[in-house]
Amino acid sequence: MSSCVDKASHRLDEFALIERYFKDLTPQVGVCLGIGDDAAIVECSADSQLVIATDTLLESVHFPADTNAYDIGRRALCVNLSDLAAMGAKPRWFTLALSLPSRLATEAWFDSLSRGLADIAASAGCALVGGDTTRGPLSVTLTLLGEVPVAQALRRDGAMAGDYIYVTGTLGDGAAALHVLKNESKRTQQSRLLEHFYAPKPRVSEGIQLRGIASACIDISDGLLADLAHICKLSRVGAEIQRAQLPVHPELRRDFLQQHQHWALYGGDDYQLCFTVPPDRQPHVEKLISAQRLQATAIGTITASKGMDLLDIDGGCEPIGMAEHTLGYNHFE
Ligand code: ADP
Ligand code: MG
């Protein structure tokens, strides 16, 4: 394989590096024209709709400045896949808009980033079809394209009073991982949390499974309450959450006795799905859970009165405001 470094200037050649690291990174399924032209062309089926999501990851905002390129690549694709999962879409294609400072523009860095992307793309079955490469502060923007059968996408606006509220997996791991990343000494003991941070498992198969079952769905990126509030606002309903039902990993409960419940409610970066289920479909969901075909926990119900309440086992009730700034992360605070 030829080098991307220009012998005379010792600089990476942009076109050679695109050719080497991105052109053949993923199998080109459903791609009529991939990397190399002005734009890509993909083949969509007539009975499906295209689902499109974009997320940007900035150094020191979405990942620590010392993150290696492999983990940047994995995290960038995982968090974007989570948005498609929340729509019940099947991931098909993605583009990569990359800005990076000269000091990072080495073959080793591109090799590592592209391996991170390729590993996640392989497990999700999606193809890199284009992008842009520029010099600037480190930022990675992915645009994902997915497919869903016509009118079957999961949306935020379909919840009704009486629906059950569920979450996949466990909550609070994202906030705990951030805590661990900020405390150097804890990093070695918490490899489960660090793996969750760099490669949060996107709940794609769960999203697809929930088509025709969930009345509303969102992925938890800003925190359970902040994201459930989006469902409530768009569906014009409220919610009651049973504090004792919140699923927390046993290790999180053990290692962070004081913080785990707050993190489960308010912490970001969990990338689980929060979804609602009408009462007549709830037995079906419970069957899927019992048969271990779906990892999810019922945590409450949708109410007609707007606003969210946290309920305790002993009957206590804590009303939670719907104001965004009190609930979770906000970039413009
Ligand atoms: P243009 O001059 O039209 O902007 P570019 O030179 O930026 O084209 O890109 C040439 C080709 O390489 C295009 O097909 C583009 O999609 C692809 N490409 C550029 N950067 C990336 C990247 N980071 N990842 C994947 N494909 C890329
Ligand atoms: Mg360009």
CSV table of C-alpha atoms and ligand atoms in Angstrom, one decimal:
chain,number,residue,atom,x,y,z
A,1,MET,CA,0.0,0.0,0.0
A,2,SER,CA,1.4,3.4,-0.9
A,3,SER,CA,2.1,6.1,1.7
A,4,CYS,CA,-0.2,9.1,2.1
A,5,VAL,CA,2.8,11.2,3.1
A,6,ASP,CA,4.2,13.5,0.4
A,7,LYS,CA,7.9,12.8,0.3
A,8,ALA,CA,8.9,16.4,-0.5
A,9,SER,CA,6.7,18.2,2.1
A,10,HIS,CA,6.2,15.4,4.6
A,11,ARG,CA,2.5,16.3,4.7
A,12,LEU,CA,-0.4,13.9,4.4
A,13,ASP,CA,-2.1,14.1,1.0
A,14,GLU,CA,-5.8,14.6,1.5
A,15,PHE,CA,-6.9,12.6,-1.6
A,16,ALA,CA,-4.5,9.7,-0.9
A,17,LEU,CA,-5.7,9.4,2.7
A,18,ILE,CA,-9.4,9.4,1.7
A,19,GLU,CA,-8.6,6.7,-0.8
A,20,ARG,CA,-6.6,4.7,1.8
A,21,TYR,CA,-8.6,5.0,5.0
A,22,PHE,CA,-12.2,5.7,4.0
A,23,LYS,CA,-12.9,4.4,0.4
A,24,ASP,CA,-13.0,0.7,1.2
A,25,LEU,CA,-13.6,0.9,4.9
A,26,THR,CA,-17.0,-0.8,4.8
A,27,PRO,CA,-18.8,-3.2,2.5
A,28,GLN,CA,-20.8,-1.1,0.1
A,29,VAL,CA,-24.2,-2.7,0.4
A,30,GLY,CA,-27.0,-0.7,-1.3
A,31,VAL,CA,-24.4,1.8,-2.7
A,32,CYS,CA,-24.7,2.7,-6.4
A,33,LEU,CA,-21.9,5.3,-6.3
A,34,GLY,CA,-19.7,5.7,-3.2
A,35,ILE,CA,-16.6,7.7,-2.2
A,36,GLY,CA,-14.9,9.5,-5.1
A,37,ASP,CA,-17.5,11.5,-6.9
A,38,ASP,CA,-19.1,14.8,-5.8
A,39,ALA,CA,-21.8,13.0,-3.9
A,40,ALA,CA,-22.9,9.4,-3.2
A,41,ILE,CA,-25.9,7.6,-4.6
A,42,VAL,CA,-27.7,4.9,-2.7
A,43,GLU,CA,-30.6,2.5,-3.5
A,44,CYS,CA,-33.7,2.8,-1.3
A,45,SER,CA,-36.6,0.5,-1.5
A,46,ALA,CA,-40.0,1.8,-2.6
A,47,ASP,CA,-41.9,0.7,0.5
A,48,SER,CA,-39.6,2.3,3.0
A,49,GLN,CA,-38.8,5.8,4.3
A,50,LEU,CA,-35.4,7.3,4.7
A,51,VAL,CA,-34.5,8.2,8.4
A,52,ILE,CA,-31.7,10.8,8.7
A,53,ALA,CA,-29.8,11.9,11.8
A,54,THR,CA,-26.7,14.0,12.4
A,55,ASP,CA,-24.6,14.4,15.6
A,56,THR,CA,-21.3,16.2,16.1
A,57,LEU,CA,-18.7,15.2,18.6
A,58,LEU,CA,-16.3,18.0,19.8
A,59,GLU,CA,-13.0,17.4,21.6
A,60,SER,CA,-13.3,18.3,25.3
A,61,VAL,CA,-17.1,18.5,25.1
A,62,HIS,CA,-18.1,15.1,23.9
A,63,PHE,CA,-14.9,13.2,24.7
A,64,PRO,CA,-11.8,14.0,26.8
A,65,ALA,CA,-8.9,15.6,25.0
A,66,ASP,CA,-6.7,12.6,25.6
A,67,THR,CA,-9.1,10.2,23.9
A,68,ASN,CA,-7.4,7.9,21.3
A,69,ALA,CA,-8.6,8.0,17.7
A,70,TYR,CA,-10.0,4.5,17.8
A,71,ASP,CA,-12.4,5.4,20.7
A,72,ILE,CA,-13.4,8.7,19.0
A,73,GLY,CA,-14.4,6.7,16.0
A,74,ARG,CA,-16.3,4.1,17.9
A,75,ARG,CA,-18.1,6.7,20.1
A,76,ALA,CA,-19.0,8.9,17.2
A,77,LEU,CA,-20.7,6.1,15.3
A,78,CYS,CA,-22.4,4.5,18.4
A,79,VAL,CA,-24.1,7.7,19.6
A,80,ASN,CA,-25.3,8.4,16.0
A,81,LEU,CA,-26.6,4.9,15.7
A,82,SER,CA,-28.5,5.4,18.9
A,83,ASP,CA,-30.6,8.1,17.2
A,84,LEU,CA,-31.6,5.7,14.4
A,85,ALA,CA,-32.3,3.1,17.1
A,86,ALA,CA,-34.8,5.5,18.7
A,87,MET,CA,-36.6,5.8,15.4
A,88,GLY,CA,-36.9,2.1,14.9
A,89,ALA,CA,-34.8,2.4,11.8
A,90,LYS,CA,-32.3,0.0,10.2
A,91,PRO,CA,-28.9,1.7,9.7
A,92,ARG,CA,-27.8,1.6,6.1
A,93,TRP,CA,-25.3,4.4,5.2
A,94,PHE,CA,-23.3,7.2,6.8
A,95,THR,CA,-21.1,10.1,5.9
A,96,LEU,CA,-18.2,11.5,7.9
A,97,ALA,CA,-17.3,15.2,8.2
A,98,LEU,CA,-14.0,15.4,9.9
A,99,SER,CA,-12.1,18.5,11.1
A,100,LEU,CA,-8.7,17.9,12.7
A,101,PRO,CA,-5.6,20.0,13.6
A,102,SER,CA,-2.3,19.4,11.8
A,103,ARG,CA,-0.7,17.8,14.8
A,104,LEU,CA,-3.1,14.8,14.6
A,105,ALA,CA,-2.9,14.4,10.8
A,106,THR,CA,-0.7,11.3,10.9
A,107,GLU,CA,-1.1,7.9,9.3
A,108,ALA,CA,-1.3,6.3,12.8
A,109,TRP,CA,-4.2,8.6,13.8
A,110,PHE,CA,-6.2,8.0,10.6
A,111,ASP,CA,-5.5,4.3,10.9
A,112,SER,CA,-6.9,4.2,14.4
A,113,LEU,CA,-9.9,6.4,13.7
A,114,SER,CA,-10.9,4.4,10.7
A,115,ARG,CA,-10.6,1.1,12.6
A,116,GLY,CA,-12.9,2.4,15.3
A,117,LEU,CA,-15.5,3.4,12.7
A,118,ALA,CA,-15.1,0.1,10.8
A,119,ASP,CA,-15.6,-2.1,13.9
A,120,ILE,CA,-18.9,-0.4,14.8
A,121,ALA,CA,-20.0,-0.1,11.2
A,122,ALA,CA,-19.5,-3.9,10.7
A,123,SER,CA,-21.6,-4.8,13.7
A,124,ALA,CA,-24.4,-2.3,12.6
A,125,GLY,CA,-24.2,-3.3,8.9
A,126,CYS,CA,-23.9,0.3,7.6
A,127,ALA,CA,-21.6,1.6,4.8
A,128,LEU,CA,-19.5,4.8,4.8
A,129,VAL,CA,-20.4,6.6,1.5
A,130,GLY,CA,-18.8,10.0,1.7
A,131,GLY,CA,-17.7,12.9,3.8
A,132,ASP,CA,-15.4,15.9,4.0
A,133,THR,CA,-11.9,16.4,5.5
A,134,THR,CA,-10.8,19.8,6.7
A,135,ARG,CA,-8.1,21.3,9.0
A,136,GLY,CA,-9.4,22.9,12.2
A,137,PRO,CA,-10.2,22.1,15.8
A,138,LEU,CA,-10.9,18.4,16.3
A,139,SER,CA,-14.6,17.6,15.5
A,140,VAL,CA,-16.3,14.6,14.1
A,141,THR,CA,-19.7,14.9,12.5
A,142,LEU,CA,-21.6,11.9,11.3
A,143,THR,CA,-24.8,11.8,9.2
A,144,LEU,CA,-26.5,8.5,9.3
A,145,LEU,CA,-29.1,7.2,6.9
A,146,GLY,CA,-31.5,4.4,7.9
A,147,GLU,CA,-34.6,2.8,6.5
A,148,VAL,CA,-38.0,2.1,8.1
A,149,PRO,CA,-41.1,0.6,6.5
A,150,VAL,CA,-43.5,3.4,5.5
A,151,ALA,CA,-45.3,5.0,8.6
A,152,GLN,CA,-43.6,2.6,11.1
A,153,ALA,CA,-41.0,4.9,12.5
A,154,LEU,CA,-41.0,5.3,16.3
A,155,ARG,CA,-41.7,9.0,17.2
A,156,ARG,CA,-41.7,11.1,20.3
A,157,ASP,CA,-45.3,12.4,19.9
A,158,GLY,CA,-47.4,9.2,20.2
A,159,ALA,CA,-47.6,8.6,24.0
A,160,MET,CA,-51.1,8.5,25.6
A,161,ALA,CA,-52.4,8.7,29.2
A,162,GLY,CA,-52.3,5.1,30.6
A,163,ASP,CA,-49.4,3.9,28.5
A,164,TYR,CA,-46.6,2.1,30.4
A,165,ILE,CA,-43.1,3.7,30.4
A,166,TYR,CA,-40.1,1.4,29.8
A,167,VAL,CA,-36.4,1.7,29.5
A,168,THR,CA,-33.9,-0.7,28.0
A,169,GLY,CA,-30.8,-1.8,29.9
A,170,THR,CA,-29.5,0.1,32.9
A,171,LEU,CA,-29.4,3.8,33.8
A,172,GLY,CA,-26.7,6.0,35.3
A,173,ASP,CA,-23.7,4.3,33.6
A,174,GLY,CA,-23.1,7.3,31.3
A,175,ALA,CA,-22.8,9.8,34.2
A,176,ALA,CA,-20.8,7.4,36.2
A,177,ALA,CA,-18.4,6.9,33.3
A,178,LEU,CA,-17.9,10.7,33.1
A,179,HIS,CA,-17.2,10.8,36.8
A,180,VAL,CA,-14.6,8.1,36.4
A,181,LEU,CA,-13.0,9.8,33.4
A,182,LYS,CA,-12.6,13.0,35.5
A,183,ASN,CA,-10.9,11.0,38.3
A,184,GLU,CA,-7.8,9.5,36.8
A,185,SER,CA,-7.2,7.2,39.8
A,186,LYS,CA,-10.5,5.4,39.3
A,187,ARG,CA,-10.0,4.6,35.6
A,188,THR,CA,-8.3,1.3,36.0
A,189,GLN,CA,-11.0,-0.2,38.2
A,190,GLN,CA,-14.0,0.8,36.1
A,191,SER,CA,-13.3,-0.7,32.7
A,192,ARG,CA,-17.0,-1.6,32.2
A,193,LEU,CA,-18.0,2.1,32.5
A,194,LEU,CA,-15.2,3.3,30.2
A,195,GLU,CA,-16.3,0.7,27.6
A,196,HIS,CA,-19.8,2.0,27.9
A,197,PHE,CA,-18.6,5.6,27.4
A,198,TYR,CA,-16.5,4.9,24.3
A,199,ALA,CA,-18.8,2.3,22.7
A,200,PRO,CA,-22.3,2.7,24.2
A,201,LYS,CA,-24.2,-0.2,22.7
A,202,PRO,CA,-26.8,1.3,20.3
A,203,ARG,CA,-30.2,-0.3,20.9
A,204,VAL,CA,-30.8,-0.8,17.1
A,205,SER,CA,-32.4,-4.3,17.3
A,206,GLU,CA,-34.6,-3.2,20.2
A,207,GLY,CA,-35.8,-0.2,18.2
A,208,ILE,CA,-36.6,-2.4,15.2
A,209,GLN,CA,-38.4,-4.9,17.5
A,210,LEU,CA,-40.5,-2.1,19.0
A,211,ARG,CA,-42.1,-1.1,15.6
A,212,GLY,CA,-45.8,-1.5,15.9
A,213,ILE,CA,-45.5,-1.9,19.7
A,214,ALA,CA,-44.2,1.3,21.2
A,215,SER,CA,-46.4,4.4,21.0
A,216,ALA,CA,-43.4,6.7,21.5
A,217,CYS,CA,-39.7,6.3,21.8
A,218,ILE,CA,-36.5,8.4,22.5
A,219,ASP,CA,-32.9,7.6,23.2
A,220,ILE,CA,-31.6,8.8,26.5
A,221,SER,CA,-28.6,11.1,25.7
A,222,ASP,CA,-29.3,14.0,28.1
A,223,GLY,CA,-30.8,12.0,31.0
A,224,LEU,CA,-33.9,10.0,31.6
A,225,LEU,CA,-36.1,12.9,32.9
A,226,ALA,CA,-34.8,15.4,30.4
A,227,ASP,CA,-35.5,13.0,27.5
A,228,LEU,CA,-38.8,11.7,28.9
A,229,ALA,CA,-39.9,15.3,29.1
A,230,HIS,CA,-39.5,15.6,25.3
A,231,ILE,CA,-41.9,12.7,24.9
A,232,CYS,CA,-44.3,14.3,27.4
A,233,LYS,CA,-44.2,17.7,25.7
A,234,LEU,CA,-44.6,16.4,22.1
A,235,SER,CA,-47.4,14.0,23.2
A,236,ARG,CA,-49.1,16.6,25.5
A,237,VAL,CA,-49.1,14.3,28.5
A,238,GLY,CA,-47.3,13.9,31.8
A,239,ALA,CA,-45.5,11.0,33.6
A,240,GLU,CA,-45.2,9.2,36.9
A,241,ILE,CA,-41.9,7.4,37.6
A,242,GLN,CA,-41.5,4.8,40.3
A,243,ARG,CA,-38.2,5.6,41.9
A,244,ALA,CA,-37.7,2.0,43.1
A,245,GLN,CA,-38.1,0.5,39.6
A,246,LEU,CA,-35.2,2.4,38.0
A,247,PRO,CA,-32.8,-0.3,36.6
A,248,VAL,CA,-29.3,0.3,37.9
A,249,HIS,CA,-26.4,-2.1,37.3
A,250,PRO,CA,-25.5,-3.9,40.5
A,251,GLU,CA,-21.9,-2.7,40.3
A,252,LEU,CA,-23.0,0.9,40.0
A,253,ARG,CA,-25.2,0.5,43.1
A,254,ARG,CA,-22.3,-1.0,45.0
A,255,ASP,CA,-19.6,1.4,43.9
A,256,PHE,CA,-21.6,4.6,43.9
A,257,LEU,CA,-24.1,4.2,46.7
A,258,GLN,CA,-24.6,8.0,47.1
A,259,GLN,CA,-24.8,9.0,43.4
A,260,HIS,CA,-26.4,6.2,41.4
A,261,GLN,CA,-30.0,7.2,41.8
A,262,HIS,CA,-29.3,10.8,40.8
A,263,TRP,CA,-27.3,9.7,37.9
A,264,ALA,CA,-30.1,7.3,36.7
A,265,LEU,CA,-32.5,10.2,36.7
A,266,TYR,CA,-30.5,13.1,35.6
A,267,GLY,CA,-27.2,11.8,34.1
A,268,GLY,CA,-26.6,11.9,30.4
A,269,ASP,CA,-24.8,9.5,28.0
A,270,ASP,CA,-26.8,6.4,28.8
A,271,TYR,CA,-27.9,5.8,25.1
A,272,GLN,CA,-30.7,3.5,26.3
A,273,LEU,CA,-34.2,3.7,24.8
A,274,CYS,CA,-37.1,5.1,26.8
A,275,PHE,CA,-40.4,4.0,25.2
A,276,THR,CA,-44.1,3.9,26.0
A,277,VAL,CA,-46.5,1.0,25.4
A,278,PRO,CA,-50.3,1.1,25.3
A,279,PRO,CA,-52.0,-1.2,27.9
A,280,ASP,CA,-53.3,-3.6,25.3
A,281,ARG,CA,-49.7,-4.3,24.0
A,282,GLN,CA,-48.1,-4.4,27.4
A,283,PRO,CA,-48.6,-8.2,27.9
A,284,HIS,CA,-46.8,-8.7,24.7
A,285,VAL,CA,-43.8,-6.6,25.9
A,286,GLU,CA,-43.8,-8.5,29.2
A,287,LYS,CA,-43.6,-11.8,27.3
A,288,LEU,CA,-40.7,-10.6,25.2
A,289,ILE,CA,-38.9,-9.6,28.5
A,290,SER,CA,-39.7,-12.9,30.2
A,291,ALA,CA,-38.4,-14.8,27.2
A,292,GLN,CA,-35.2,-12.7,27.3
A,293,ARG,CA,-35.9,-11.4,23.8
A,294,LEU,CA,-35.9,-7.8,25.1
A,295,GLN,CA,-33.9,-6.3,28.0
A,296,ALA,CA,-36.3,-3.6,29.4
A,297,THR,CA,-37.9,-2.5,32.6
A,298,ALA,CA,-41.2,-0.9,33.3
A,299,ILE,CA,-40.6,2.3,35.3
A,300,GLY,CA,-43.9,4.1,35.4
A,301,THR,CA,-46.9,5.3,33.5
A,302,ILE,CA,-48.0,8.2,31.2
A,303,THR,CA,-50.6,10.5,32.8
A,304,ALA,CA,-53.1,13.0,31.4
A,305,SER,CA,-52.0,15.8,33.7
A,306,LYS,CA,-49.0,17.5,32.4
A,307,GLY,CA,-45.8,17.4,34.5
A,308,MET,CA,-43.7,14.6,35.9
A,309,ASP,CA,-43.8,13.0,39.3
A,310,LEU,CA,-41.3,10.8,41.1
A,311,LEU,CA,-43.1,8.3,43.3
A,312,ASP,CA,-41.6,6.5,46.3
A,313,ILE,CA,-42.6,3.0,47.6
A,314,ASP,CA,-44.0,4.6,50.8
A,315,GLY,CA,-46.4,6.8,48.8
A,316,GLY,CA,-44.2,9.9,48.7
A,317,CYS,CA,-44.4,12.0,45.6
A,318,GLU,CA,-41.9,14.5,44.3
A,319,PRO,CA,-43.1,16.8,41.5
A,320,ILE,CA,-40.5,17.4,38.8
A,321,GLY,CA,-40.7,20.5,36.8
A,322,MET,CA,-40.6,20.3,33.0
A,323,ALA,CA,-38.1,23.2,32.6
A,324,GLU,CA,-35.3,21.9,30.5
A,325,HIS,CA,-32.5,23.6,32.4
A,326,THR,CA,-33.4,21.7,35.6
A,327,LEU,CA,-33.5,18.3,34.0
A,328,GLY,CA,-30.3,17.6,32.1
A,329,TYR,CA,-27.4,18.7,30.0
A,330,ASN,CA,-27.8,21.8,27.8
A,331,HIS,CA,-25.0,23.2,25.6
A,332,PHE,CA,-26.1,26.8,25.9
A,333,GLU,CA,-26.3,27.0,29.7
B,1,ADP,P1,-15.4,18.0,-2.8
B,1,ADP,O1,-14.2,18.8,-3.4
B,1,ADP,O2,-16.5,17.8,-3.7
B,1,ADP,O3,-15.8,18.6,-1.5
B,1,ADP,P2,-13.8,16.1,-1.6
B,1,ADP,O4,-12.4,16.3,-2.1
B,1,ADP,O5,-14.0,16.8,-0.2
B,1,ADP,O6,-14.8,16.6,-2.6
B,1,ADP,O7,-14.1,14.6,-1.4
B,1,ADP,C1,-13.8,13.7,-2.4
B,1,ADP,C2,-14.6,12.4,-2.1
B,1,ADP,O8,-14.1,11.9,-0.9
B,1,ADP,C3,-16.1,12.6,-2.0
B,1,ADP,O9,-16.7,11.4,-2.5
B,1,ADP,C4,-16.2,12.7,-0.5
B,1,ADP,O10,-17.5,12.2,-0.1
B,1,ADP,C5,-15.2,11.7,0.0
B,1,ADP,N1,-14.6,12.1,1.3
B,1,ADP,C6,-14.0,13.2,1.7
B,1,ADP,N2,-13.6,13.2,3.0
B,1,ADP,C7,-14.2,12.0,3.5
B,1,ADP,C8,-14.2,11.4,4.8
B,1,ADP,N3,-13.7,12.0,5.9
B,1,ADP,N4,-14.8,10.3,4.9
B,1,ADP,C9,-15.4,9.7,3.8
B,1,ADP,N5,-15.4,10.2,2.6
B,1,ADP,C10,-14.8,11.3,2.4
B,2,MG,MG,-15.1,18.4,0.3
